Amino acid sequence: MGWNAARKSELTDKIASGERLSRQDGEDLYECDDLAWLGAQAHGVRTQKNGDVVYFNVNRHLNLTNVCRASCAYCSFERKPGAKDAYTMRVEEAVELALAMRDDGLTELHIVNGLHPTLPWKYYPRVLRELKAVLPDVALKAFTATEVHYFEEISGLSASEVLDELIDAGLESLTGGGAEIFDWEVRKQVVDHNTHWEDWSRIHRLAHQKGLKTPATMLYGHIEEPRHRVDHVLRLRELQDETGGFQVFIPLRFHNDNNRLSHLKMAAPADVLKTFAVSRLMLDNFPHVKVFWVMHGLSTSQLALNYGADDMDGSVVEYKITHDADNFGTPDKLTRDNLLDLIRDAGFQPKERNTRYEIVREYEGPVSLADRRAEPQAVWA
């Protein structure tokens, strides 16, 4: 069924009643060009779940190596062995860098890497163990399902055994990466490794069974179509029905610098907002939707908070995976105060969280509109 006024009325009623949306509903929502209506629907659901709160955390990203045996079409981060800007940290280097990142209120280290062709499996749990020893109060959110699948291969262990050893070394959560787009016709054109939906879902299912809560991502705005995005979130919704282990969904905007898809235009802000809104409406069993400001820009990220997102991620400092693809202009770092200003300026109350979404600190909400207009507001790029 196509898009028309009757369809809009039907979907408005369905969303208001809390009825679960179908695949066709999701595809029809992507056809809707009434962004104000779409945002209102998503914002209503977001407000029911999380009120007028926007969560953030104080985190740092640590990428142990950019050497990777894969050559994914969308990736600007990977380097081949011997490339002049290829690097691999010794364990001691990783610990030294992590200690240098420690500052006021740091609660999370986010660790993802290339699929290094020669590093031994034992390197990875050793890194976690050494990091946990020096930063005992910092949660280690590490490794994509793609990396865990690769660890199975190089270790000879099952994913269950790999996860047990990583958890014993201090792992608190997997990252949500490696998902990209699950549909095989799209995936086989952009992904150059053998971790597909079957293994990605198997590994997150195992992590959930072991008590880990994990995020899930979707890389959008490249060669996929809206129907592939709908298929992607429906697979996640079904897995969440089964395990209840996903905390947050994170749409990631494809960046087109320094990769084999550089000829493509990046998703326009209207498409970004539509993707957040439809994702929030379809994923009725996900507690949170995060806008990762590094990939979306600050102004669009603020707008996304009115299109279903309730989390702005963290202070980050440096995110090489995007900034290696970057003429986009996002800063390397936002401080806690920067994030508080952004969230309040968008009209929400900031709450600082940890990896488990436990509240670390609550802050005052936005000042009144009259007070905001009394002095010039910062303009965010």
mmCIF file of C-alpha atoms in Angstrom:
data_model
loop_
_atom_site.group_PDB
_atom_site.id
_atom_site.type_symbol
_atom_site.label_atom_id
_atom_site.label_comp_id
_atom_site.label_asym_id
_atom_site.label_seq_id
_atom_site.Cartn_x
_atom_site.Cartn_y
_atom_site.Cartn_z
ATOM 1 C CA MET A 1 0.000 0.000 0.000
ATOM 2 C CA GLY A 2 1.422 3.379 -0.975
ATOM 3 C CA TRP A 3 1.520 6.647 0.922
ATOM 4 C CA ASN A 4 -1.635 8.754 1.284
ATOM 5 C CA ALA A 5 -3.693 10.639 3.880
ATOM 6 C CA ALA A 6 -5.636 7.544 4.838
ATOM 7 C CA ARG A 7 -2.408 5.639 5.377
ATOM 8 C CA LYS A 8 -1.054 8.424 7.583
ATOM 9 C CA SER A 9 -4.224 8.328 9.697
ATOM 10 C CA GLU A 10 -4.018 4.544 9.960
ATOM 11 C CA LEU A 11 -0.393 4.654 11.088
ATOM 12 C CA THR A 12 -1.065 7.501 13.527
ATOM 13 C CA ASP A 13 -3.733 5.374 15.215
ATOM 14 C CA LYS A 14 -1.541 2.286 15.197
ATOM 15 C CA ILE A 15 1.397 4.108 16.789
ATOM 16 C CA ALA A 16 -0.840 5.827 19.367
ATOM 17 C CA SER A 17 -2.310 2.481 20.431
ATOM 18 C CA GLY A 18 1.139 0.934 20.840
ATOM 19 C CA GLU A 19 0.457 -1.729 18.224
ATOM 20 C CA ARG A 20 3.593 -3.301 16.768
ATOM 21 C CA LEU A 21 4.457 -2.018 13.296
ATOM 22 C CA SER A 22 4.907 -4.401 10.375
ATOM 23 C CA ARG A 23 7.511 -4.565 7.626
ATOM 24 C CA GLN A 24 5.079 -2.811 5.284
ATOM 25 C CA ASP A 25 4.477 -0.121 7.906
ATOM 26 C CA GLY A 26 8.207 0.539 8.098
ATOM 27 C CA GLU A 27 8.583 0.752 4.335
ATOM 28 C CA ASP A 28 5.611 3.104 4.100
ATOM 29 C CA LEU A 29 7.047 5.320 6.838
ATOM 30 C CA TYR A 30 10.207 5.761 4.768
ATOM 31 C CA GLU A 31 8.021 6.952 1.865
ATOM 32 C CA CYS A 32 6.555 9.708 4.042
ATOM 33 C CA ASP A 33 7.971 13.156 3.324
ATOM 34 C CA ASP A 34 6.078 14.827 6.177
ATOM 35 C CA LEU A 35 9.070 15.066 8.490
ATOM 36 C CA ALA A 36 7.185 17.070 11.093
ATOM 37 C CA TRP A 37 4.546 14.331 11.443
ATOM 38 C CA LEU A 38 7.127 11.574 11.401
ATOM 39 C CA GLY A 39 9.188 13.341 14.063
ATOM 40 C CA ALA A 40 6.113 13.869 16.227
ATOM 41 C CA GLN A 41 5.302 10.151 16.125
ATOM 42 C CA ALA A 42 8.851 9.112 17.012
ATOM 43 C CA HIS A 43 9.186 11.796 19.663
ATOM 44 C CA GLY A 44 5.977 10.622 21.305
ATOM 45 C CA VAL A 45 7.329 7.072 21.583
ATOM 46 C CA ARG A 46 10.716 8.319 22.771
ATOM 47 C CA THR A 47 9.059 10.474 25.429
ATOM 48 C CA GLN A 48 6.917 7.579 26.666
ATOM 49 C CA LYS A 49 10.059 5.511 27.130
ATOM 50 C CA ASN A 50 12.521 8.116 28.421
ATOM 51 C CA GLY A 51 10.721 11.345 29.200
ATOM 52 C CA ASP A 52 12.590 14.569 28.447
ATOM 53 C CA VAL A 53 15.951 13.020 29.315
ATOM 54 C CA VAL A 54 19.020 12.759 27.102
ATOM 55 C CA TYR A 55 21.714 10.394 28.307
ATOM 56 C CA PHE A 56 25.439 10.738 27.746
ATOM 57 C CA ASN A 57 28.597 9.238 29.153
ATOM 58 C CA VAL A 58 32.252 10.148 29.536
ATOM 59 C CA ASN A 59 34.143 7.714 27.364
ATOM 60 C CA ARG A 60 37.280 7.338 25.314
ATOM 61 C CA HIS A 61 37.933 5.294 22.182
ATOM 62 C CA LEU A 62 40.982 3.063 21.977
ATOM 63 C CA ASN A 63 41.839 1.373 18.676
ATOM 64 C CA LEU A 64 44.641 -1.126 19.274
ATOM 65 C CA THR A 65 45.462 -1.656 15.604
ATOM 66 C CA ASN A 66 44.317 -0.452 12.199
ATOM 67 C CA VAL A 67 45.944 -3.405 10.433
ATOM 68 C CA CYS A 68 43.218 -5.548 8.900
ATOM 69 C CA ARG A 69 43.120 -8.492 6.550
ATOM 70 C CA ALA A 70 39.697 -7.366 5.258
ATOM 71 C CA SER A 71 39.088 -4.550 2.773
ATOM 72 C CA CYS A 72 35.469 -3.514 3.306
ATOM 73 C CA ALA A 73 34.199 -1.051 0.710
ATOM 74 C CA TYR A 74 32.946 1.498 3.267
ATOM 75 C CA CYS A 75 36.011 1.450 5.544
ATOM 76 C CA SER A 76 38.550 4.267 5.783
ATOM 77 C CA PHE A 77 40.254 2.918 8.900
ATOM 78 C CA GLU A 78 41.966 -0.302 7.785
ATOM 79 C CA ARG A 79 45.569 -0.468 6.633
ATOM 80 C CA LYS A 80 47.535 -3.369 5.240
ATOM 81 C CA PRO A 81 50.705 -4.654 6.939
ATOM 82 C CA GLY A 82 53.641 -2.462 5.982
ATOM 83 C CA ALA A 83 51.593 0.611 5.087
ATOM 84 C CA LYS A 84 53.321 3.756 6.328
ATOM 85 C CA ASP A 85 50.465 4.721 8.643
ATOM 86 C CA ALA A 86 49.680 1.184 9.832
ATOM 87 C CA TYR A 87 50.101 0.666 13.561
ATOM 88 C CA THR A 88 49.696 -1.985 16.237
ATOM 89 C CA MET A 89 50.068 -1.157 19.926
ATOM 90 C CA ARG A 90 52.045 -3.257 22.294
ATOM 91 C CA VAL A 91 50.045 -4.077 25.420
ATOM 92 C CA GLU A 92 52.170 -1.633 27.398
ATOM 93 C CA GLU A 93 51.462 1.132 24.869
ATOM 94 C CA ALA A 94 47.730 0.528 25.096
ATOM 95 C CA VAL A 95 47.852 0.754 28.882
ATOM 96 C CA GLU A 96 49.949 3.933 28.748
ATOM 97 C CA LEU A 97 47.541 5.566 26.296
ATOM 98 C CA ALA A 98 44.505 4.528 28.339
ATOM 99 C CA LEU A 99 46.037 6.014 31.475
ATOM 100 C CA ALA A 100 46.677 9.258 29.602
ATOM 101 C CA MET A 101 42.981 9.309 28.605
ATOM 102 C CA ARG A 102 41.821 9.048 32.176
ATOM 103 C CA ASP A 103 40.262 12.239 33.419
ATOM 104 C CA ASP A 104 37.395 13.491 35.509
ATOM 105 C CA GLY A 105 34.592 10.967 35.537
ATOM 106 C CA LEU A 106 35.782 8.578 32.819
ATOM 107 C CA THR A 107 33.492 5.530 32.964
ATOM 108 C CA GLU A 108 34.068 3.663 29.677
ATOM 109 C CA LEU A 109 36.778 2.601 27.254
ATOM 110 C CA HIS A 110 35.416 1.676 23.827
ATOM 111 C CA ILE A 111 37.804 -0.675 21.993
ATOM 112 C CA VAL A 112 37.511 -1.826 18.369
ATOM 113 C CA ASN A 113 40.237 -2.869 15.958
ATOM 114 C CA GLY A 114 41.131 -4.245 12.587
ATOM 115 C CA LEU A 115 41.292 -8.001 12.004
ATOM 116 C CA HIS A 116 45.065 -8.218 12.416
ATOM 117 C CA PRO A 117 46.426 -11.139 10.383
ATOM 118 C CA THR A 118 49.240 -12.166 12.767
ATOM 119 C CA LEU A 119 48.454 -10.975 16.313
ATOM 120 C CA PRO A 120 47.928 -13.998 18.573
ATOM 121 C CA TRP A 121 44.581 -14.533 20.270
ATOM 122 C CA LYS A 122 46.082 -14.215 23.748
ATOM 123 C CA TYR A 123 46.988 -10.588 23.021
ATOM 124 C CA TYR A 124 43.339 -9.531 23.342
ATOM 125 C CA PRO A 125 42.404 -10.901 26.775
ATOM 126 C CA ARG A 126 45.821 -9.791 28.016
ATOM 127 C CA VAL A 127 45.114 -6.205 26.927
ATOM 128 C CA LEU A 128 41.765 -6.237 28.737
ATOM 129 C CA ARG A 129 43.305 -7.700 31.877
ATOM 130 C CA GLU A 130 46.075 -5.090 31.963
ATOM 131 C CA LEU A 131 43.640 -2.244 31.302
ATOM 132 C CA LYS A 132 41.310 -3.435 34.039
ATOM 133 C CA ALA A 133 44.211 -3.642 36.480
ATOM 134 C CA VAL A 134 45.049 0.052 36.077
ATOM 135 C CA LEU A 135 41.492 1.328 35.477
ATOM 136 C CA PRO A 136 39.356 -0.874 37.731
ATOM 137 C CA ASP A 137 36.381 1.507 37.754
ATOM 138 C CA VAL A 138 36.260 1.966 33.971
ATOM 139 C CA ALA A 139 33.978 -0.349 31.976
ATOM 140 C CA LEU A 140 35.626 -2.124 29.050
ATOM 141 C CA LYS A 141 33.269 -2.088 26.071
ATOM 142 C CA ALA A 142 35.269 -3.982 23.510
ATOM 143 C CA PHE A 143 35.235 -5.856 20.219
ATOM 144 C CA THR A 144 32.613 -6.262 17.540
ATOM 145 C CA ALA A 145 30.914 -9.562 16.807
ATOM 146 C CA THR A 146 33.132 -9.618 13.711
ATOM 147 C CA GLU A 147 36.205 -9.571 15.931
ATOM 148 C CA VAL A 148 34.813 -12.292 18.204
ATOM 149 C CA HIS A 149 34.090 -14.428 15.132
ATOM 150 C CA TYR A 150 37.689 -13.846 14.025
ATOM 151 C CA PHE A 151 38.939 -14.788 17.511
ATOM 152 C CA GLU A 152 37.156 -18.132 17.090
ATOM 153 C CA GLU A 153 39.183 -18.701 13.940
ATOM 154 C CA ILE A 154 42.613 -17.749 15.296
ATOM 155 C CA SER A 155 42.166 -19.372 18.715
ATOM 156 C CA GLY A 156 40.413 -22.605 17.809
ATOM 157 C CA LEU A 157 37.937 -21.856 20.613
ATOM 158 C CA SER A 158 34.174 -21.531 20.303
ATOM 159 C CA ALA A 159 32.584 -18.093 20.621
ATOM 160 C CA SER A 160 31.260 -19.164 24.013
ATOM 161 C CA GLU A 161 34.781 -19.973 25.204
ATOM 162 C CA VAL A 162 36.162 -16.773 23.668
ATOM 163 C CA LEU A 163 33.536 -14.693 25.473
ATOM 164 C CA ASP A 164 34.151 -16.508 28.764
ATOM 165 C CA GLU A 165 37.848 -15.678 28.598
ATOM 166 C CA LEU A 166 37.216 -12.054 27.641
ATOM 167 C CA ILE A 167 34.634 -11.632 30.420
ATOM 168 C CA ASP A 168 37.090 -13.142 32.886
ATOM 169 C CA ALA A 169 39.643 -10.564 31.698
ATOM 170 C CA GLY A 170 37.229 -7.682 32.331
ATOM 171 C CA LEU A 171 34.926 -7.378 29.312
ATOM 172 C CA GLU A 172 31.657 -5.697 30.290
ATOM 173 C CA SER A 173 30.002 -5.257 26.903
ATOM 174 C CA LEU A 174 30.582 -5.989 23.260
ATOM 175 C CA THR A 175 30.364 -3.066 20.856
ATOM 176 C CA GLY A 176 27.571 -2.992 18.308
ATOM 177 C CA GLY A 177 29.742 -2.832 15.204
ATOM 178 C CA GLY A 178 30.091 -5.273 12.352
ATOM 179 C CA ALA A 179 26.345 -5.125 11.709
ATOM 180 C CA GLU A 180 26.498 -2.714 8.739
ATOM 181 C CA ILE A 181 23.439 -3.934 6.733
ATOM 182 C CA PHE A 182 22.335 -7.520 7.291
ATOM 183 C CA ASP A 183 20.589 -8.097 3.942
ATOM 184 C CA TRP A 184 22.859 -10.412 1.958
ATOM 185 C CA GLU A 185 22.431 -8.739 -1.457
ATOM 186 C CA VAL A 186 23.728 -5.474 0.018
ATOM 187 C CA ARG A 187 26.166 -6.995 2.468
ATOM 188 C CA LYS A 188 28.123 -9.011 -0.078
ATOM 189 C CA GLN A 189 28.882 -5.780 -1.949
ATOM 190 C CA VAL A 190 30.237 -3.804 1.009
ATOM 191 C CA VAL A 191 31.681 -6.324 3.510
ATOM 192 C CA ASP A 192 34.956 -8.226 3.007
ATOM 193 C CA HIS A 193 34.819 -10.736 5.840
ATOM 194 C CA ASN A 194 32.730 -13.779 6.646
ATOM 195 C CA THR A 195 30.751 -12.467 9.619
ATOM 196 C CA HIS A 196 27.200 -12.152 8.415
ATOM 197 C CA TRP A 197 23.804 -12.044 10.146
ATOM 198 C CA GLU A 198 23.957 -15.675 11.247
ATOM 199 C CA ASP A 199 27.224 -15.247 13.150
ATOM 200 C CA TRP A 200 26.595 -11.663 14.285
ATOM 201 C CA SER A 201 23.297 -12.708 15.869
ATOM 202 C CA ARG A 202 24.765 -15.941 17.269
ATOM 203 C CA ILE A 203 27.525 -14.049 19.059
ATOM 204 C CA HIS A 204 25.242 -11.375 20.518
ATOM 205 C CA ARG A 205 22.799 -14.079 21.596
ATOM 206 C CA LEU A 206 25.654 -15.828 23.438
ATOM 207 C CA ALA A 207 26.751 -12.547 25.035
ATOM 208 C CA HIS A 208 23.199 -11.945 26.265
ATOM 209 C CA GLN A 209 22.998 -15.463 27.663
ATOM 210 C CA LYS A 210 26.167 -14.724 29.642
ATOM 211 C CA GLY A 211 24.609 -11.623 31.179
ATOM 212 C CA LEU A 212 26.158 -8.954 28.948
ATOM 213 C CA LYS A 213 24.042 -6.100 27.653
ATOM 214 C CA THR A 214 25.090 -4.956 24.185
ATOM 215 C CA PRO A 215 24.370 -2.249 21.625
ATOM 216 C CA ALA A 216 23.372 -2.827 17.999
ATOM 217 C CA THR A 217 24.226 -0.652 15.022
ATOM 218 C CA MET A 218 23.239 -0.064 11.402
ATOM 219 C CA LEU A 219 25.484 1.602 8.815
ATOM 220 C CA TYR A 220 23.153 3.468 6.478
ATOM 221 C CA GLY A 221 23.345 5.927 3.615
ATOM 222 C CA HIS A 222 25.485 3.992 1.109
ATOM 223 C CA ILE A 223 24.090 1.484 -1.434
ATOM 224 C CA GLU A 224 21.203 0.156 0.662
ATOM 225 C CA GLU A 225 17.552 1.103 0.164
ATOM 226 C CA PRO A 226 14.968 1.929 2.851
ATOM 227 C CA ARG A 227 13.585 -1.621 2.671
ATOM 228 C CA HIS A 228 17.004 -2.941 3.694
ATOM 229 C CA ARG A 229 17.002 -0.650 6.728
ATOM 230 C CA VAL A 230 13.566 -1.946 7.705
ATOM 231 C CA ASP A 231 14.726 -5.547 7.284
ATOM 232 C CA HIS A 232 17.768 -4.776 9.446
ATOM 233 C CA VAL A 233 15.793 -3.420 12.393
ATOM 234 C CA LEU A 234 13.209 -6.204 12.151
ATOM 235 C CA ARG A 235 15.953 -8.820 12.543
ATOM 236 C CA LEU A 236 17.188 -6.961 15.612
ATOM 237 C CA ARG A 237 13.652 -6.645 16.993
ATOM 238 C CA GLU A 238 13.119 -10.389 16.671
ATOM 239 C CA LEU A 239 16.417 -11.163 18.389
ATOM 240 C CA GLN A 240 15.546 -8.686 21.143
ATOM 241 C CA ASP A 241 12.202 -10.458 21.636
ATOM 242 C CA GLU A 242 14.214 -13.605 22.239
ATOM 243 C CA THR A 243 17.014 -12.344 24.492
ATOM 244 C CA GLY A 244 16.156 -8.872 25.830
ATOM 245 C CA GLY A 245 19.885 -8.161 25.833
ATOM 246 C CA PHE A 246 20.140 -5.083 23.614
ATOM 247 C CA GLN A 247 20.304 -1.744 25.425
ATOM 248 C CA VAL A 248 20.499 0.679 22.552
ATOM 249 C CA PHE A 249 20.240 0.973 18.778
ATOM 250 C CA ILE A 250 22.767 3.210 17.019
ATOM 251 C CA PRO A 251 22.241 4.292 13.395
ATOM 252 C CA LEU A 252 25.664 5.134 11.944
ATOM 253 C CA ARG A 253 25.868 7.494 8.985
ATOM 254 C CA PHE A 254 28.186 6.293 6.216
ATOM 255 C CA HIS A 255 31.102 8.675 5.563
ATOM 256 C CA ASN A 256 32.391 8.838 2.018
ATOM 257 C CA ASP A 257 36.022 9.965 2.294
ATOM 258 C CA ASN A 258 38.991 7.677 1.650
ATOM 259 C CA ASN A 259 37.134 4.488 0.800
ATOM 260 C CA ARG A 260 35.822 2.606 -2.245
ATOM 261 C CA LEU A 261 32.378 4.203 -1.924
ATOM 262 C CA SER A 262 33.676 7.764 -2.059
ATOM 263 C CA HIS A 263 31.619 8.428 -5.200
ATOM 264 C CA LEU A 264 28.418 8.218 -3.163
ATOM 265 C CA LYS A 265 26.787 11.213 -1.528
ATOM 266 C CA MET A 266 26.335 11.036 2.229
ATOM 267 C CA ALA A 267 22.821 10.842 3.649
ATOM 268 C CA ALA A 268 21.201 14.270 3.772
ATOM 269 C CA PRO A 269 19.918 15.576 7.120
ATOM 270 C CA ALA A 270 16.291 14.823 6.174
ATOM 271 C CA ASP A 271 17.222 11.185 5.489
ATOM 272 C CA VAL A 272 19.128 11.057 8.776
ATOM 273 C CA LEU A 273 16.106 12.278 10.736
ATOM 274 C CA LYS A 274 13.782 9.909 8.890
ATOM 275 C CA THR A 275 16.092 6.980 9.695
ATOM 276 C CA PHE A 276 16.087 7.828 13.394
ATOM 277 C CA ALA A 277 12.328 8.267 13.476
ATOM 278 C CA VAL A 278 11.496 5.032 11.652
ATOM 279 C CA SER A 279 14.032 3.092 13.726
ATOM 280 C CA ARG A 280 12.533 4.384 16.980
ATOM 281 C CA LEU A 281 9.022 3.467 15.819
ATOM 282 C CA MET A 282 9.948 -0.024 14.620
ATOM 283 C CA LEU A 283 12.170 -1.001 17.556
ATOM 284 C CA ASP A 284 9.468 -0.998 20.205
ATOM 285 C CA ASN A 285 11.490 -3.352 22.432
ATOM 286 C CA PHE A 286 14.738 -1.323 22.468
ATOM 287 C CA PRO A 287 15.033 0.977 25.498
ATOM 288 C CA HIS A 288 17.268 3.565 23.824
ATOM 289 C CA VAL A 289 18.264 5.034 20.460
ATOM 290 C CA LYS A 290 21.615 6.800 20.308
ATOM 291 C CA VAL A 291 22.764 9.556 17.973
ATOM 292 C CA PHE A 292 26.533 9.290 17.674
ATOM 293 C CA TRP A 293 27.351 12.979 17.170
ATOM 294 C CA VAL A 294 30.732 12.249 15.573
ATOM 295 C CA MET A 295 29.008 10.710 12.533
ATOM 296 C CA HIS A 296 26.069 13.094 12.247
ATOM 297 C CA GLY A 297 27.370 16.556 13.097
ATOM 298 C CA LEU A 298 26.256 18.529 16.109
ATOM 299 C CA SER A 299 23.236 20.364 14.733
ATOM 300 C CA THR A 300 21.742 17.269 13.117
ATOM 301 C CA SER A 301 22.402 15.344 16.321
ATOM 302 C CA GLN A 302 20.450 17.931 18.299
ATOM 303 C CA LEU A 303 17.574 17.617 15.840
ATOM 304 C CA ALA A 304 17.674 13.815 16.093
ATOM 305 C CA LEU A 305 16.784 14.172 19.778
ATOM 306 C CA ASN A 306 13.363 15.278 18.516
ATOM 307 C CA TYR A 307 13.175 12.352 16.086
ATOM 308 C CA GLY A 308 13.456 9.443 18.483
ATOM 309 C CA ALA A 309 17.008 9.594 19.872
ATOM 310 C CA ASP A 310 17.512 9.882 23.649
ATOM 311 C CA ASP A 311 21.285 9.377 23.945
ATOM 312 C CA MET A 312 24.169 11.498 22.612
ATOM 313 C CA ASP A 313 26.969 9.036 23.360
ATOM 314 C CA GLY A 314 30.038 10.458 25.034
ATOM 315 C CA SER A 315 32.880 12.883 25.060
ATOM 316 C CA VAL A 316 34.962 10.511 22.914
ATOM 317 C CA VAL A 317 38.068 12.775 22.279
ATOM 318 C CA GLU A 318 39.168 10.912 19.143
ATOM 319 C CA TYR A 319 37.287 8.475 16.961
ATOM 320 C CA LYS A 320 39.704 7.343 14.303
ATOM 321 C CA ILE A 321 37.244 5.156 12.421
ATOM 322 C CA THR A 322 35.257 8.223 11.370
ATOM 323 C CA HIS A 323 37.996 10.816 11.451
ATOM 324 C CA ASP A 324 40.078 8.744 9.065
ATOM 325 C CA ALA A 325 37.168 9.367 6.659
ATOM 326 C CA ASP A 326 36.787 12.946 7.563
ATOM 327 C CA ASN A 327 36.339 16.147 5.708
ATOM 328 C CA PHE A 328 33.083 16.353 7.623
ATOM 329 C CA GLY A 329 34.198 18.841 10.232
ATOM 330 C CA THR A 330 33.050 17.327 13.516
ATOM 331 C CA PRO A 331 35.378 18.084 16.412
ATOM 332 C CA ASP A 332 37.599 15.424 17.936
ATOM 333 C CA LYS A 333 36.316 16.189 21.394
ATOM 334 C CA LEU A 334 33.327 17.419 23.284
ATOM 335 C CA THR A 335 33.788 18.028 26.979
ATOM 336 C CA ARG A 336 31.137 17.237 29.546
ATOM 337 C CA ASP A 337 30.198 20.927 29.584
ATOM 338 C CA ASN A 338 29.898 20.955 25.782
ATOM 339 C CA LEU A 339 27.506 18.013 25.924
ATOM 340 C CA LEU A 340 25.473 19.610 28.709
ATOM 341 C CA ASP A 341 25.123 22.775 26.609
ATOM 342 C CA LEU A 342 24.111 20.836 23.498
ATOM 343 C CA ILE A 343 21.490 18.792 25.332
ATOM 344 C CA ARG A 344 20.001 21.739 27.201
ATOM 345 C CA ASP A 345 19.992 23.898 24.077
ATOM 346 C CA ALA A 346 17.941 21.185 22.361
ATOM 347 C CA GLY A 347 15.437 21.407 25.230
ATOM 348 C CA PHE A 348 16.233 18.292 27.270
ATOM 349 C CA GLN A 349 17.520 17.348 30.693
ATOM 350 C CA PRO A 350 21.011 15.786 30.627
ATOM 351 C CA LYS A 351 21.714 12.628 32.626
ATOM 352 C CA GLU A 352 25.193 11.185 32.784
ATOM 353 C CA ARG A 353 25.201 7.381 32.632
ATOM 354 C CA ASN A 354 27.647 4.513 32.666
ATOM 355 C CA THR A 355 27.857 1.585 30.229
ATOM 356 C CA ARG A 356 24.993 -0.180 32.028
ATOM 357 C CA TYR A 357 22.758 2.898 31.740
ATOM 358 C CA GLU A 358 22.950 3.437 35.477
ATOM 359 C CA ILE A 359 22.707 7.142 36.305
ATOM 360 C CA VAL A 360 26.024 8.588 37.462
ATOM 361 C CA ARG A 361 24.817 12.169 37.820
ATOM 362 C CA GLU A 362 21.742 14.240 37.036
ATOM 363 C CA TYR A 363 21.934 17.839 35.886
ATOM 364 C CA GLU A 364 19.626 20.803 35.682
ATOM 365 C CA GLY A 365 17.381 20.845 32.641
ATOM 366 C CA PRO A 366 17.180 23.601 30.022
ATOM 367 C CA VAL A 367 16.707 27.182 31.068
ATOM 368 C CA SER A 368 13.510 28.884 30.001
ATOM 369 C CA LEU A 369 13.211 30.164 26.454
ATOM 370 C CA ALA A 370 13.237 33.744 27.738
ATOM 371 C CA ASP A 371 16.514 33.177 29.571
ATOM 372 C CA ARG A 372 18.033 31.499 26.524
ATOM 373 C CA ARG A 373 17.192 34.483 24.370
ATOM 374 C CA ALA A 374 18.659 36.884 26.902
ATOM 375 C CA GLU A 375 22.162 36.072 25.707
ATOM 376 C CA PRO A 376 23.481 34.737 22.400
ATOM 377 C CA GLN A 377 23.625 30.961 22.124
ATOM 378 C CA ALA A 378 26.651 29.121 20.830
ATOM 379 C CA VAL A 379 26.265 28.040 17.211
ATOM 380 C CA TRP A 380 27.372 24.451 16.697
ATOM 381 C CA ALA A 381 28.815 23.386 13.372
#
